[in-house]
Structure formats: C-alpha cells, structure tokens
Amino acid sequence: GENVEQHPSTLSVQEGDSAVIKCTYSDSASNYFPWYKQELGKRPQLIIDIRSNVGEKKDQRIAVTLNKTAKHFSLHITETQPEDSAVYFCAAADLGFQKLVFGTGTRLLVSP
Amino acid sequence: KAGVTQTPRYLIKTRGQQVTLSCSPISGHRSVSWYQQTPGQGLQFLFEYFSETQRNKGNFPGRFSGRQFSNSRSEMNVSTLELGDSALYLCASSLYPGYNTDTQYFGPGTRLTVL
C-alpha cells in the first residue's frame, strides 16, 4: 500500500522567512496530493492540493510542487507569519478511492 | 453552507464498552471517510462510505465498523473498547469520488477517552 514520508518533523523560522516541507510517496498510482494545516485542538484544514496532471500550483503565499518521476511533492510558504504556526500534514491518494494516506506531520513555528 | 459536523465532541468510556460516533457531511456531499488521529500513529484511514456502501477499509480490527444512511450521514461504532482506542476520530466529506470532486473537508472530530 501507499506510504508517505514527511520531513522535517519540526521547523522553526523567523517571521518573513520562507518554509519548505517535503513529502515522498511510494505508490505510483497516487494522483492527488493535498496539504492540511492543523492548529492545536482544531480540525485539519485544507490549504492547497495538487493533482498529478500539473507540476505546480500557487495560492498567494502558498505553493505546492510535484515531481511524479521522483515521487515527491513539497509545500512552500513564503513571507511566513506567526499565524502560520501549526502542524502541516501532506497526504496522497488515488483519485476516486477517497483514502488519504497522511505523512507524519511537520510542526512549524514562526517566531516574531 | 454548514461544514461537517460531528457528535458528540467528547466521550469518556471504560474498557469493554462500545461507542457510536456520528458525522453529518456538508450538504450535498455523498462520500464520508473516517480517520483516527493519535500522537503515536498520526492520521490513519478507517473506512469510506459512498451511497450507503463501504468502498474502502483501512487496517483496523473488526471492532471498528460503520454505516451510512440514505441522507449521507454516517456513524462509526467501536465495540469492546480498549485503552489504545483513545484518539480523536475525524470524519471528512467530499462531493463524490472523482476528478475535481474528491476534495475532503474535515469535521471537528470526536475526542474519545477510554479509561
């Protein structure tokens, strides 16, 4: 089955810096890659997703890149702000099967 | 549009008991997936329902079961509770399985504590 690895497990940056979180997946059938942000005590919130027919997607300060050949995808956050502090999860799925396989999460801390 | 709702939000049970959790998807969404979140194992897929049928199941024992009703609401049941079942149980809904319609939105979760 699918296995998703996520790095780093913790990431500390200064406000205004960029943050990059990387994930690799094992199943070449996976074709949908969402990223979720989870603040303490709250539900995971979808922040961006990408499907395998595109290599990059951007939404304001957030971007995701996908390399299907290497089976890895990354989340890029620019101009980080303290409110970006949270745990970020990557996931992979085979479209149509609704089974998300999650990475282990990255705790991002943005210091003012 | 109202988001995904889950009831109850908190539950305390003792070992050996059983529990039923409920999930109401976003209006119009027909697929409901369930996940278990623990500090040690992270977010793990339990099962997914679409049109009242379980289409996919994760690697959990048979004590974990679920169902979906004709209005797309879903319930999951855990029988013979064990201490290790203490977790946050999240459900997620999506419009229906398929390209551009499969984005999953999570509910607030039910925090289950087994004593």
PDB file of C-alpha atoms in Angstrom, chain A residues 27-109:
ATOM      1  CA  ASP A  27       2.590   4.250  -4.851  1.00  0.00           C
ATOM      2  CA  SER A  28       2.844   5.436  -8.442  1.00  0.00           C
ATOM      3  CA  ALA A  29      -0.966   5.128  -8.699  1.00  0.00           C
ATOM      4  CA  SER A  30      -1.390   8.099  -6.344  1.00  0.00           C
ATOM      5  CA  ASN A  31      -2.533  11.119  -8.266  1.00  0.00           C
ATOM      6  CA  TYR A  32      -3.943  13.531  -5.697  1.00  0.00           C
ATOM      7  CA  PHE A  33      -1.839  15.359  -3.096  1.00  0.00           C
ATOM      8  CA  PRO A  34      -3.493  17.659  -0.557  1.00  0.00           C
ATOM      9  CA  TRP A  35      -1.913  19.623   2.269  1.00  0.00           C
ATOM     10  CA  TYR A  36      -3.710  20.228   5.543  1.00  0.00           C
ATOM     11  CA  LYS A  37      -2.976  22.683   8.342  1.00  0.00           C
ATOM     12  CA  GLN A  38      -3.999  21.727  11.849  1.00  0.00           C
ATOM     13  CA  GLU A  39      -3.900  24.210  14.686  1.00  0.00           C
ATOM     14  CA  LEU A  40      -3.895  22.968  18.239  1.00  0.00           C
ATOM     15  CA  GLY A  41      -7.256  21.490  19.170  1.00  0.00           C
ATOM     16  CA  LYS A  42      -8.781  22.142  15.759  1.00  0.00           C
ATOM     17  CA  ARG A  43      -9.684  20.154  12.690  1.00  0.00           C
ATOM     18  CA  PRO A  44      -7.312  19.720   9.743  1.00  0.00           C
ATOM     19  CA  GLN A  45      -7.986  22.472   7.214  1.00  0.00           C
ATOM     20  CA  LEU A  46      -7.206  22.004   3.542  1.00  0.00           C
ATOM     21  CA  ILE A  47      -4.818  24.735   2.430  1.00  0.00           C
ATOM     22  CA  ILE A  48      -3.871  23.609  -1.051  1.00  0.00           C
ATOM     23  CA  ASP A  49      -3.968  20.491  -3.198  1.00  0.00           C
ATOM     24  CA  ILE A  50      -2.478  19.372  -6.484  1.00  0.00           C
ATOM     25  CA  ARG A  51      -3.404  16.710  -8.977  1.00  0.00           C
ATOM     26  CA  SER A  52      -0.894  14.722 -10.944  1.00  0.00           C
ATOM     27  CA  ASN A  53      -1.546  16.453 -14.251  1.00  0.00           C
ATOM     28  CA  VAL A  54       0.159  19.646 -13.035  1.00  0.00           C
ATOM     29  CA  GLY A  55       3.625  20.263 -11.632  1.00  0.00           C
ATOM     30  CA  GLU A  56       2.999  23.363  -9.560  1.00  0.00           C
ATOM     31  CA  LYS A  57       0.140  25.267  -8.017  1.00  0.00           C
ATOM     32  CA  LYS A  58       0.197  28.551  -6.164  1.00  0.00           C
ATOM     33  CA  ASP A  59      -2.248  30.347  -3.917  1.00  0.00           C
ATOM     34  CA  GLN A  60      -0.953  33.665  -2.575  1.00  0.00           C
ATOM     35  CA  ARG A  61       1.900  32.833  -0.165  1.00  0.00           C
ATOM     36  CA  ILE A  62       1.479  29.078  -0.515  1.00  0.00           C
ATOM     37  CA  ALA A  63       2.704  26.889  -3.339  1.00  0.00           C
ATOM     38  CA  VAL A  64       2.983  23.179  -3.916  1.00  0.00           C
ATOM     39  CA  THR A  65       5.281  21.431  -6.380  1.00  0.00           C
ATOM     40  CA  LEU A  66       5.015  17.856  -7.597  1.00  0.00           C
ATOM     41  CA  ASN A  67       7.674  15.665  -9.168  1.00  0.00           C
ATOM     42  CA  LYS A  68       5.950  12.490 -10.338  1.00  0.00           C
ATOM     43  CA  THR A  69       9.136  10.877 -11.569  1.00  0.00           C
ATOM     44  CA  ALA A  70      10.832  11.198  -8.191  1.00  0.00           C
ATOM     45  CA  LYS A  71       7.544  10.689  -6.330  1.00  0.00           C
ATOM     46  CA  HIS A  72       7.901  13.716  -4.158  1.00  0.00           C
ATOM     47  CA  PHE A  73       5.970  16.889  -3.519  1.00  0.00           C
ATOM     48  CA  SER A  74       6.689  19.955  -1.447  1.00  0.00           C
ATOM     49  CA  LEU A  75       4.881  22.783   0.300  1.00  0.00           C
ATOM     50  CA  HIS A  76       6.391  26.237   0.106  1.00  0.00           C
ATOM     51  CA  ILE A  77       5.247  29.066   2.362  1.00  0.00           C
ATOM     52  CA  THR A  78       6.733  32.490   1.677  1.00  0.00           C
ATOM     53  CA  GLU A  79       6.749  35.545   3.944  1.00  0.00           C
ATOM     54  CA  THR A  80       5.780  33.449   6.940  1.00  0.00           C
ATOM     55  CA  GLN A  81       3.679  34.974   9.695  1.00  0.00           C
ATOM     56  CA  PRO A  82       3.154  33.888  13.330  1.00  0.00           C
ATOM     57  CA  GLU A  83      -0.352  32.716  12.425  1.00  0.00           C
ATOM     58  CA  ASP A  84       1.223  30.172  10.071  1.00  0.00           C
ATOM     59  CA  SER A  85       2.399  28.296  13.179  1.00  0.00           C
ATOM     60  CA  ALA A  86       0.644  24.915  13.176  1.00  0.00           C
ATOM     61  CA  VAL A  87       1.152  21.282  12.233  1.00  0.00           C
ATOM     62  CA  TYR A  88       1.120  20.664   8.499  1.00  0.00           C
ATOM     63  CA  PHE A  89       0.223  17.284   7.010  1.00  0.00           C
ATOM     64  CA  CYS A  90       0.795  16.112   3.494  1.00  0.00           C
ATOM     65  CA  ALA A  91      -1.261  13.279   2.049  1.00  0.00           C
ATOM     66  CA  ALA A  92      -1.516  11.149  -1.053  1.00  0.00           C
ATOM     67  CA  ALA A  93      -4.459   9.351  -2.607  1.00  0.00           C
ATOM     68  CA  ASP A  94      -5.605   7.542  -5.685  1.00  0.00           C
ATOM     69  CA  LEU A  95      -8.386   9.655  -7.165  1.00  0.00           C
ATOM     70  CA  GLY A  96     -11.745   8.049  -6.758  1.00  0.00           C
ATOM     71  CA  PHE A  97     -10.787   5.955  -3.761  1.00  0.00           C
ATOM     72  CA  GLN A  98     -11.139   8.626  -1.069  1.00  0.00           C
ATOM     73  CA  LYS A  99      -8.436   7.054   1.071  1.00  0.00           C
ATOM     74  CA  LEU A 100      -5.932   9.671   2.143  1.00  0.00           C
ATOM     75  CA  VAL A 101      -2.594   8.366   3.382  1.00  0.00           C
ATOM     76  CA  PHE A 102      -1.012  11.026   5.563  1.00  0.00           C
ATOM     77  CA  GLY A 103       2.536  11.947   6.360  1.00  0.00           C
ATOM     78  CA  THR A 104       3.580  12.187   9.990  1.00  0.00           C
ATOM     79  CA  GLY A 105       3.235  15.958  10.144  1.00  0.00           C
ATOM     80  CA  THR A 106       5.555  18.952  10.434  1.00  0.00           C
ATOM     81  CA  ARG A 107       5.295  21.303  13.365  1.00  0.00           C
ATOM     82  CA  LEU A 108       6.020  24.785  12.018  1.00  0.00           C
ATOM     83  CA  LEU A 109       6.874  27.531  14.481  1.00  0.00           C
TER      84      LEU A 109
END
